[in-house]
Short mmCIF file of C-alpha atoms and ligand atoms in Angstrom, two decimals:
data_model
loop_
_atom_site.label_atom_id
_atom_site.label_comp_id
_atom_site.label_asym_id
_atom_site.label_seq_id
_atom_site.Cartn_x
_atom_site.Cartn_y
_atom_site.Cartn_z
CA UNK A 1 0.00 0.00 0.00
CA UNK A 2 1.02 3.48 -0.83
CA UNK A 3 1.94 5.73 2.03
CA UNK A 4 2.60 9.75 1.90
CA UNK A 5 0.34 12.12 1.03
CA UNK A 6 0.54 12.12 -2.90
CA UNK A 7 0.22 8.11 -2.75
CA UNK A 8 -3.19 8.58 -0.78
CA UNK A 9 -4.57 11.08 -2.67
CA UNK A 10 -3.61 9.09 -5.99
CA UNK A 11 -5.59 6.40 -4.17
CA UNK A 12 -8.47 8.02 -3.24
CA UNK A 13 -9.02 9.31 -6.71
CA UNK A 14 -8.48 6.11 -8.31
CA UNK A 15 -11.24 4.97 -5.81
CA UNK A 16 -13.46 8.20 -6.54
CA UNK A 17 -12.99 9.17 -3.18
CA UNK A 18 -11.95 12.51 -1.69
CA UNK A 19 -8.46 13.43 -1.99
CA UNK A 20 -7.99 13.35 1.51
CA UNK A 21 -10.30 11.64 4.36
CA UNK A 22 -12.74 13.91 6.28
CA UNK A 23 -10.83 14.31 9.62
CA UNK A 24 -13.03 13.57 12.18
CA UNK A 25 -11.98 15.90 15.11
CA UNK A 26 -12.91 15.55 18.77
CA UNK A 27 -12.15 18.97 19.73
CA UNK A 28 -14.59 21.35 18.79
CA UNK A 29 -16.98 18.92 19.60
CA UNK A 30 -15.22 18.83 23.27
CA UNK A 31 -15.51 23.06 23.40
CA UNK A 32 -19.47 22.85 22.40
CA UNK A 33 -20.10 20.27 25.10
CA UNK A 34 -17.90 22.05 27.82
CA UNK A 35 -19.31 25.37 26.93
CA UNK A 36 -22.75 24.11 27.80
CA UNK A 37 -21.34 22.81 30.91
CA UNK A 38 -19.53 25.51 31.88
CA UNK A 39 -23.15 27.25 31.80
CA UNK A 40 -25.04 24.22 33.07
CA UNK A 41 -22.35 23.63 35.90
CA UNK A 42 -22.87 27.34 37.42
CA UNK A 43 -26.23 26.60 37.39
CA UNK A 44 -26.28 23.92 39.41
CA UNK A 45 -24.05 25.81 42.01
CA UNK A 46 -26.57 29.00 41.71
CA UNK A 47 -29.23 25.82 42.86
CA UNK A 48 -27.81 24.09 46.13
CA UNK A 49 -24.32 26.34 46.54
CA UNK A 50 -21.61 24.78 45.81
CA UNK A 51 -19.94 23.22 43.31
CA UNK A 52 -19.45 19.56 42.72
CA UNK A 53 -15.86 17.17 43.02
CA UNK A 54 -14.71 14.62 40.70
CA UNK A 55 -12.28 12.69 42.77
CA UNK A 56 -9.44 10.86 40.74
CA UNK A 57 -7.85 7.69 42.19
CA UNK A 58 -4.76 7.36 41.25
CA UNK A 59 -2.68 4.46 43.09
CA UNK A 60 0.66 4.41 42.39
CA UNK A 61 2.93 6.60 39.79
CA UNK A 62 2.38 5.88 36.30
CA UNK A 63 4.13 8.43 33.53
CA UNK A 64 1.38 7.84 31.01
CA UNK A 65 -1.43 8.21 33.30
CA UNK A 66 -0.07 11.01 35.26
CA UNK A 67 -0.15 13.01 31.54
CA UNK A 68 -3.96 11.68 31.33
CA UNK A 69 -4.79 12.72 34.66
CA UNK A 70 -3.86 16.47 33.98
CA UNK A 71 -5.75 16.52 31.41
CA UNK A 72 -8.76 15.57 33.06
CA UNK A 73 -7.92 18.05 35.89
CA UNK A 74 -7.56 21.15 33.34
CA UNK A 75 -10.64 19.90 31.70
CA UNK A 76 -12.48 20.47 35.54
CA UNK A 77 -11.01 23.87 35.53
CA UNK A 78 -12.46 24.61 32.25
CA UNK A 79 -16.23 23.74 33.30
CA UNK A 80 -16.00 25.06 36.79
CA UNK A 81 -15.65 21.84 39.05
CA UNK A 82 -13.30 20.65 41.14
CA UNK A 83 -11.14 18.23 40.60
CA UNK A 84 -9.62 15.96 43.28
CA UNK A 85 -6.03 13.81 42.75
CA UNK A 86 -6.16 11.20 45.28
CA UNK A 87 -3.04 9.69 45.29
CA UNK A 88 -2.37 6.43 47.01
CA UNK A 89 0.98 5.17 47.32
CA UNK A 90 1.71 1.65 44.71
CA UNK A 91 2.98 -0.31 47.97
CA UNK A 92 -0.53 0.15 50.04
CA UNK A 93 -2.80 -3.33 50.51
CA UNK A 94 -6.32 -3.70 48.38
CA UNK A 95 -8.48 -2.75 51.66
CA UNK A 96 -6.51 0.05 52.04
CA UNK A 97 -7.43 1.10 48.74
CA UNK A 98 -11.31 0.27 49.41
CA UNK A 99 -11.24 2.11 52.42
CA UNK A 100 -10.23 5.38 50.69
CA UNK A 101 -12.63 4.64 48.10
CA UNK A 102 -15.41 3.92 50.23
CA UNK A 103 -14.60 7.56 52.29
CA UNK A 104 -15.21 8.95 49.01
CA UNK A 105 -18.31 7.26 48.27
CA UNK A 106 -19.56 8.82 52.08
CA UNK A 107 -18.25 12.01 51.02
CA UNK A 108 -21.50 14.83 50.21
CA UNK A 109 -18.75 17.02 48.21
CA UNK A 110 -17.27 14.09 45.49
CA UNK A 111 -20.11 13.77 43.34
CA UNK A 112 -18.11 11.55 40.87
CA UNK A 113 -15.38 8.92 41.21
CA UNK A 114 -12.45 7.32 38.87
CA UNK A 115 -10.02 4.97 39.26
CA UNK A 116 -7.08 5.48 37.22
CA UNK A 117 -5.93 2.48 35.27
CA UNK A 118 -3.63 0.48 34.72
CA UNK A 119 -3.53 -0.73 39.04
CA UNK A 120 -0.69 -2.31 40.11
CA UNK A 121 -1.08 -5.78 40.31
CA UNK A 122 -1.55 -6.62 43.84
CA UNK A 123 -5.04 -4.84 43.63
CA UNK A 124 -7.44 -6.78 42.18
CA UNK A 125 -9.33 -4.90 39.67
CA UNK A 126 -12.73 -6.64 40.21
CA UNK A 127 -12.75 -5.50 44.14
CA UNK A 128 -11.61 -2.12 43.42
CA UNK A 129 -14.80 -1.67 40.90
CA UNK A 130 -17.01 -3.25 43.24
CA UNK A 131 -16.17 -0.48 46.18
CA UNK A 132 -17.34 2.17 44.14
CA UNK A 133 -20.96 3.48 44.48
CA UNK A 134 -22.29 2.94 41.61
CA UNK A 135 -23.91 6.43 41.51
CA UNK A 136 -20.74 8.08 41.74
CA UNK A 137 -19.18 5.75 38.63
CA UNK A 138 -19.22 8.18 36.42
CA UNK A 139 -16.88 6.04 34.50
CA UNK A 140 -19.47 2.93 34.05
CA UNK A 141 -17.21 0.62 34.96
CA UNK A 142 -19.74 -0.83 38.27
CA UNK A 143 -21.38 -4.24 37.66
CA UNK A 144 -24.32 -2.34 37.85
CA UNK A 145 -24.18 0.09 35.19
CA UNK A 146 -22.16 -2.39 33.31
CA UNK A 147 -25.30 -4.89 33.50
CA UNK A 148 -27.51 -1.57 32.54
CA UNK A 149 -25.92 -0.69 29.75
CA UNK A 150 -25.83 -4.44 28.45
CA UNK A 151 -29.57 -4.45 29.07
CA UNK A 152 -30.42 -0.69 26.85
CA UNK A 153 -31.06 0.83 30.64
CA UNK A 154 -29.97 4.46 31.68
CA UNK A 155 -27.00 4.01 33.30
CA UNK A 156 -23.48 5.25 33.30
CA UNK A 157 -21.56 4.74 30.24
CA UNK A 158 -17.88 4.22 29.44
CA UNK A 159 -16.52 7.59 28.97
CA UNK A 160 -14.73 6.56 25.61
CA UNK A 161 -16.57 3.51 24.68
CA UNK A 162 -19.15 6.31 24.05
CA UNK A 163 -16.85 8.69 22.84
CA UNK A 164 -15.96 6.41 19.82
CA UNK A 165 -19.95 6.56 19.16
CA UNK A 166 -20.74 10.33 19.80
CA UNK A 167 -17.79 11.17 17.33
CA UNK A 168 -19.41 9.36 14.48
CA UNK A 169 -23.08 10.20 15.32
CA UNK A 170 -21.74 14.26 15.74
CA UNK A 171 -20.16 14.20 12.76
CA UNK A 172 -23.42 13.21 10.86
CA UNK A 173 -22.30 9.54 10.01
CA UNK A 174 -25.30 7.15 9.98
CA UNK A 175 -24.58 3.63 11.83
CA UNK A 176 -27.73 1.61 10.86
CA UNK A 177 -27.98 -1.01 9.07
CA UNK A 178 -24.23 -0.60 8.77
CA UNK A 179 -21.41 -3.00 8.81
CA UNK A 180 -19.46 -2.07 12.06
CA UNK A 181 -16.38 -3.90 13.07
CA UNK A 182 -15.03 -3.19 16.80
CA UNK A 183 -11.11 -4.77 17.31
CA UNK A 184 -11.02 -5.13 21.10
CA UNK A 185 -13.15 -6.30 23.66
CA UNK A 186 -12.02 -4.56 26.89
CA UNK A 187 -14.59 -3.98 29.56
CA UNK A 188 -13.69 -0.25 29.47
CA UNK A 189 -13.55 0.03 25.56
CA UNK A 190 -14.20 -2.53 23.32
CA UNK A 191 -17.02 -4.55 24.59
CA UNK A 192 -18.93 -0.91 25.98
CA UNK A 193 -18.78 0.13 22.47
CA UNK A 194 -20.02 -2.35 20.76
CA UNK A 195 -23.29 -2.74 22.80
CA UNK A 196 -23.14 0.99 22.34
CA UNK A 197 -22.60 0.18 18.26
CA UNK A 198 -25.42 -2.46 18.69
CA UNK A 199 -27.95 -0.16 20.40
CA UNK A 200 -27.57 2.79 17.09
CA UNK A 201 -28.18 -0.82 15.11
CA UNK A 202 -25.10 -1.65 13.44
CA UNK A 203 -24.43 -4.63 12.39
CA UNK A 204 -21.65 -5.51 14.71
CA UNK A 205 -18.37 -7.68 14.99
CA UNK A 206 -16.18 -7.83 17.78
CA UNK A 207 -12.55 -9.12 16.59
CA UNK A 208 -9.61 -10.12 19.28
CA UNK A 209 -6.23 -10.67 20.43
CA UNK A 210 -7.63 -14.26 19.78
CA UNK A 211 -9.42 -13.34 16.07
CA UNK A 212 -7.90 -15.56 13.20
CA UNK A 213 -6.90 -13.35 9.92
CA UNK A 214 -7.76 -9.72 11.28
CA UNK A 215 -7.70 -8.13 8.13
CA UNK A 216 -10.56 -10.76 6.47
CA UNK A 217 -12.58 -9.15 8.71
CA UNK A 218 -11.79 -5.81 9.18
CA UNK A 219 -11.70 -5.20 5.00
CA UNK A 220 -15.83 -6.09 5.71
CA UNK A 221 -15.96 -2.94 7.78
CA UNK A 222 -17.94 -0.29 6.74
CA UNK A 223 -17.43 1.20 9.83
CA UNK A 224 -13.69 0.22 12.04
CA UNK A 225 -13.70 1.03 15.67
CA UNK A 226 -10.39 0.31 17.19
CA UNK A 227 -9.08 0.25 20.48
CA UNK A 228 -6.09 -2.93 20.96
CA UNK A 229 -3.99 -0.60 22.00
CA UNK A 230 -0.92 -1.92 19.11
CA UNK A 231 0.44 1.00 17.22
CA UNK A 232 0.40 0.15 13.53
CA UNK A 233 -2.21 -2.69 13.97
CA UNK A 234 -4.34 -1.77 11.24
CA UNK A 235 -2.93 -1.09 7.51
CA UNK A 236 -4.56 0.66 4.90
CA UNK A 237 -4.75 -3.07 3.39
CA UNK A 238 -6.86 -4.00 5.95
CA UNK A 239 -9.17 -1.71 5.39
CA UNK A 240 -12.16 -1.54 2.91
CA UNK A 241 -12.23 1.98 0.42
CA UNK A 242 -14.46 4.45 2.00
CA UNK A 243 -14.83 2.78 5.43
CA UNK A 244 -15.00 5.56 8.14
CA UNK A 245 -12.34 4.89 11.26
CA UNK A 246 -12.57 5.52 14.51
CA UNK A 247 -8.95 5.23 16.02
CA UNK A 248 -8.82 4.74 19.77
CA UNK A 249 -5.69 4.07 20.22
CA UNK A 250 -3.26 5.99 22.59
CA UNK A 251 0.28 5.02 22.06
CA UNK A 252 3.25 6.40 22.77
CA UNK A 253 6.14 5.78 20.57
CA UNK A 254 9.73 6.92 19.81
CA UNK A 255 9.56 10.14 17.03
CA UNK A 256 12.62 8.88 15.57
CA UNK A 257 14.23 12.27 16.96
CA UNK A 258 15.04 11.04 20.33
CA UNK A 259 11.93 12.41 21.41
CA UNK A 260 8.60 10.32 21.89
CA UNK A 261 5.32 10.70 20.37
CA UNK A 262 1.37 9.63 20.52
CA UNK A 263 0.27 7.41 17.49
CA UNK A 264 -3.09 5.37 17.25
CA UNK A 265 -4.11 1.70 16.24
CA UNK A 266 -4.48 2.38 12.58
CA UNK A 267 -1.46 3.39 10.38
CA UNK A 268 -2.57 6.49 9.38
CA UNK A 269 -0.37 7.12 6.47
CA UNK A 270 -1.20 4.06 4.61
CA UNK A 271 -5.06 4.48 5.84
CA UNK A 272 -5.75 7.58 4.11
CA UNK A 273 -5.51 7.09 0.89
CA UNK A 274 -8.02 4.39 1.45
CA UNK A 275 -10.42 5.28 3.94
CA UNK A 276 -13.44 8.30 3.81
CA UNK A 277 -13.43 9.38 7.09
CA UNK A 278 -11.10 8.40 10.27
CA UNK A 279 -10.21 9.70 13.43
CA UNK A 280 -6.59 11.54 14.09
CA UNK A 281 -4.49 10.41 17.15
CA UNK A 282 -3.96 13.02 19.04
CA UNK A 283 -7.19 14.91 18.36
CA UNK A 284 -10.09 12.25 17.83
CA UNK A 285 -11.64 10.07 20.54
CA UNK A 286 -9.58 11.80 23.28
CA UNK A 287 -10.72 14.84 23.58
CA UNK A 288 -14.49 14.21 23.21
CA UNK A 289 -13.75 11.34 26.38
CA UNK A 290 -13.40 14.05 29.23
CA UNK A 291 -16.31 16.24 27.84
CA UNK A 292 -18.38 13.40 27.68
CA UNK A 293 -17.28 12.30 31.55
CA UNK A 294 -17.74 15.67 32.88
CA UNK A 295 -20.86 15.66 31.52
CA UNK A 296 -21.88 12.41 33.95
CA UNK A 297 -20.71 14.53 36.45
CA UNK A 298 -23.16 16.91 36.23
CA UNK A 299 -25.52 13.85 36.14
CA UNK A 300 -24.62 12.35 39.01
CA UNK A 301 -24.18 15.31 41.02
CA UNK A 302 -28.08 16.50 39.88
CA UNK A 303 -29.21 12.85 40.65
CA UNK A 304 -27.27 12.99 44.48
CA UNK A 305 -28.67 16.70 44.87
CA UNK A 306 -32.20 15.73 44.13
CA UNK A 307 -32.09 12.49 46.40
CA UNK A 308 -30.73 14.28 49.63
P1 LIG B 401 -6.82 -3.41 26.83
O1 LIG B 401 -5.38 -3.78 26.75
O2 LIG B 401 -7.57 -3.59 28.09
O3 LIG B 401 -7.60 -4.22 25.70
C1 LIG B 401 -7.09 -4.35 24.40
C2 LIG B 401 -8.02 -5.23 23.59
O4 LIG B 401 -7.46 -5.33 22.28
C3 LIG B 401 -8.17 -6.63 24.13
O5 LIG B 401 -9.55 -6.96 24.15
C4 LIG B 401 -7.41 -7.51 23.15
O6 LIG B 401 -8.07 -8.76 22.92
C5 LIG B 401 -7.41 -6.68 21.89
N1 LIG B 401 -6.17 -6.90 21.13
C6 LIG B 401 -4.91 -6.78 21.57
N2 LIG B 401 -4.04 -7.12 20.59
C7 LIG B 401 -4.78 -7.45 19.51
C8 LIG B 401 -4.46 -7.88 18.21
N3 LIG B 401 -3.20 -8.06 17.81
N4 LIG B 401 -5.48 -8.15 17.36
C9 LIG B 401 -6.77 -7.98 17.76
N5 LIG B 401 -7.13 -7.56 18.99
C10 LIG B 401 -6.14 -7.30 19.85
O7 LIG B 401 -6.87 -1.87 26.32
P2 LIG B 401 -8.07 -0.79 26.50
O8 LIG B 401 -8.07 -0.28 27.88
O9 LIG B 401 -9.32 -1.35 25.90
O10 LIG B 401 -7.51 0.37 25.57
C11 LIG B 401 -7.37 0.18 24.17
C12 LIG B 401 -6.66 1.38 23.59
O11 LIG B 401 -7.47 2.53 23.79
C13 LIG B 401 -5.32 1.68 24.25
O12 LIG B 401 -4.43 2.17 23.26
C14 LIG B 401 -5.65 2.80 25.21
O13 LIG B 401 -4.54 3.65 25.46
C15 LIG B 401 -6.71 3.53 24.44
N6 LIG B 401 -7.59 4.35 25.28
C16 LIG B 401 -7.95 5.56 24.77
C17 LIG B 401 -8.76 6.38 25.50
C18 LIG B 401 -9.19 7.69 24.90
O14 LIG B 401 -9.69 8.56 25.60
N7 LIG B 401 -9.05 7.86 23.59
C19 LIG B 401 -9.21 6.00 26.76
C20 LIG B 401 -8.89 4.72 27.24
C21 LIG B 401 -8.07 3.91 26.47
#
C-alpha cells in the first residue's frame, strides 16, 4: 500500500474518493459540550451552593497516566468543578485502597469517582470496581451500570466507549444497518462500544487478540472502531475503500528524533488514501472522552442533589 500524502490522494481518486479523508476531530466537539457545561455547571451551584468534586484515584505513579490525569484536571477547571487527585501510594494493601474509596463514596462534596488504570497488580481490579458506588461511577465501569448498559437501561456509560460513538453520530455519520467492526473487547472500551454500536443498530463484529486473519474481517468494515492498544495494527490493506475509522488508540512511541510521540491503532499514512473518514491520534476520541465524563458529572451530582 502506498503511504505519503501524494500516494493517498492518488488512491483516493483512483477509488473516486476525496483526496484526503474527512478528519473527524474531537475537539470542537469537546468546546461545544464544555461550553454548555460551563453554563449548566454554574447553574447547578446557583441551585444548592456549591460546586461539585470529581475525585481521581490514582494508586501508584504511572508516567502515562499522570499526563492523562492532567488533562482531566484542566478539563475540571475549564467547566468550573473541582477536581480531586487522590493519590495512594503503589505499595498500600487492596483494603486500604477500598477504604479510601469507600470515604469517598460517604463524602457529600465528590459527586463523581475514577479509578485510574492500569492498578498495580496486587489490587485486584474486580474488588476495586465493586467499592465504588455505583452512583458516583461516572466512568461505568460498576457491575451495575455495566449490566444496565448491556440491558439498553440508563445508566453510566464508558466515557470513551461512548466517545468512539458520539464522534461518528456528531459528525453526521449514519450507523444503521451498517457493517461495524469493533477490534477489542475490553470492559472499558471494546465490549462498551459495541453494545453501544449495537444499540444505534449496526451490524456488529467484535474481533480479538484471539481473532484468526484480522484483516478478512476488518476489510468487511464499513465502519472500524479500534481500540487494541498496538500501534500500527491496522494497515490501509486492511481496510475496505471508503470505510469511516474511529482510532482509539493511545500510544506512545519513539519520534525517531530522540523524542517520543502519541500514534493510534491504525497506520494512518497508509489508511488515508483508502479510507473516507477516520479519526486523528492526538485529536479524535480523546478529547471528546473528558467532555463526555464531565458531563456524567453533572448527572450524578443533579441525581445525588435531588435524592438528599
Ligand atoms: P486493553 O489492553 O484492556 O484491551 C485491548 C483489547 O485489544 C483486548 O480486548 C485484546 O483482545 C485486543 N487486542 C490486543 N491485541 C490485539 C491484536 N493483535 N489483534 C486484535 N485484537 C487485539 O486496552 P483498552 O483499555 O481497551 O484500551 C485500548 C486502547 O485505547 C489503548 O491504546 C488505550 O490507550 C486507548 N484508550 C484511549 C482512550 C481515549 O480517551 N481515547 C481511553 C482509554 C483507552
Amino acid at each position: 500500500m502506498s503511504g505519503g500524502r501524494d500516494g493517498a490522494a492518488l488512491l483516493n481518486a483512483d477509488r473516486g474518493l476525496a483526496s484526503e479523508p474527512r478528519l473527524l476531530l474531537g475537539g470542537p466537539i469537546a468546546t461545544e459540550i464544555r461550553a454548555g457545561l460551563a453554563e449548566d455547571f454554574a447553574a447547578f451551584k446557583a441551585r444548592w451552593g456549591k460546586v461539585p468534586t470529581l475525585a481521581i484515584v490514582l494508586v501508584g505513579a504511572d508516567a502515562p497516566s499522570a499526563v492523562y490525569l492532567q488533562q482531566i484536571l484542566r478539563s475540571c477547571q475549564k467547566v468550573g468543578v473541582d477536581g480531586r487527585l487522590v493519590e495512594i501510594g503503589g505499595d498500600v494493601t487492596p483494603d486500604a485502597v477500598c477504604e479510601q474509596i469507600e470515604r469517598l463514596n460517604a463524602d457529600p462534596s465528590v459527586a463523581g469517582i475514577i479509578v485510574q488504570m492500569p492498578l498495580p497488580s496486587h489490587i485486584s481490579l474486580r474488588t476495586v470496581i465493586d467499592s465504588i458506588d455505583p452512583a458516583k461511577d461516572i466512568d461505568g465501569i460498576h457491575p451495575r451500570n455495566a449490566g444496565l448498559l448491556s440491558l439498553g437501561y440508563d445508566g453510566f456509560l464508558p466515557a470513551t466507549a461512548q466517545a468512539s460513538v458520539e464522534i461518528l453520530k456528531r459528525s453526521g455519520i449514519e450507523i444503521a444497518g451498517k457493517r461495524v467492526v469493533v477490534v477489542g473487547r475490553s470492559n472499558v472500551v471494546g465490549k462498551p462500544a459495541a453494545l453501544l454500536l449495537i444499540r444505534e443498530h449496526g451490524t456488529v463484529t467484535v474481533l480479538h487478540s484471539r481473532t484468526r486473519d484480522l484483516g478478512h474481517h476488518t476489510r468487511d468494515a464499513e465502519i472500524l472502531v479500534v481500540a487494541a492498544g498496538k500501534p500500527g495494527l491496522i494497515t490501509g490493506e486492511m481496510l475496505s475503500p471508503g470505510a469511516v475509522v474511529v482510532d482509539v488508540g493511545i500510544n506512545v512511541v519513539p519520534d525517531g528524533a530522540g523524542g517520543e510521540k502519541l500514534v493510534g491503532d491504525v497506520d494512518f499514512d497508509s489508511a488515508r488514501g483508502v479510507v473516507s473518514a477516520i479519526t486523528p491520534v492526538p485529536g479524535g476520541v480523546g478529547p471528546l472522552t473528558n467532555a463526555l465524563l464531565l458531563s456524567h458529572l453533572l448527572q450524578a451530582a443533579t441525581d445525588q442533589e435531588a435524592r438528599r
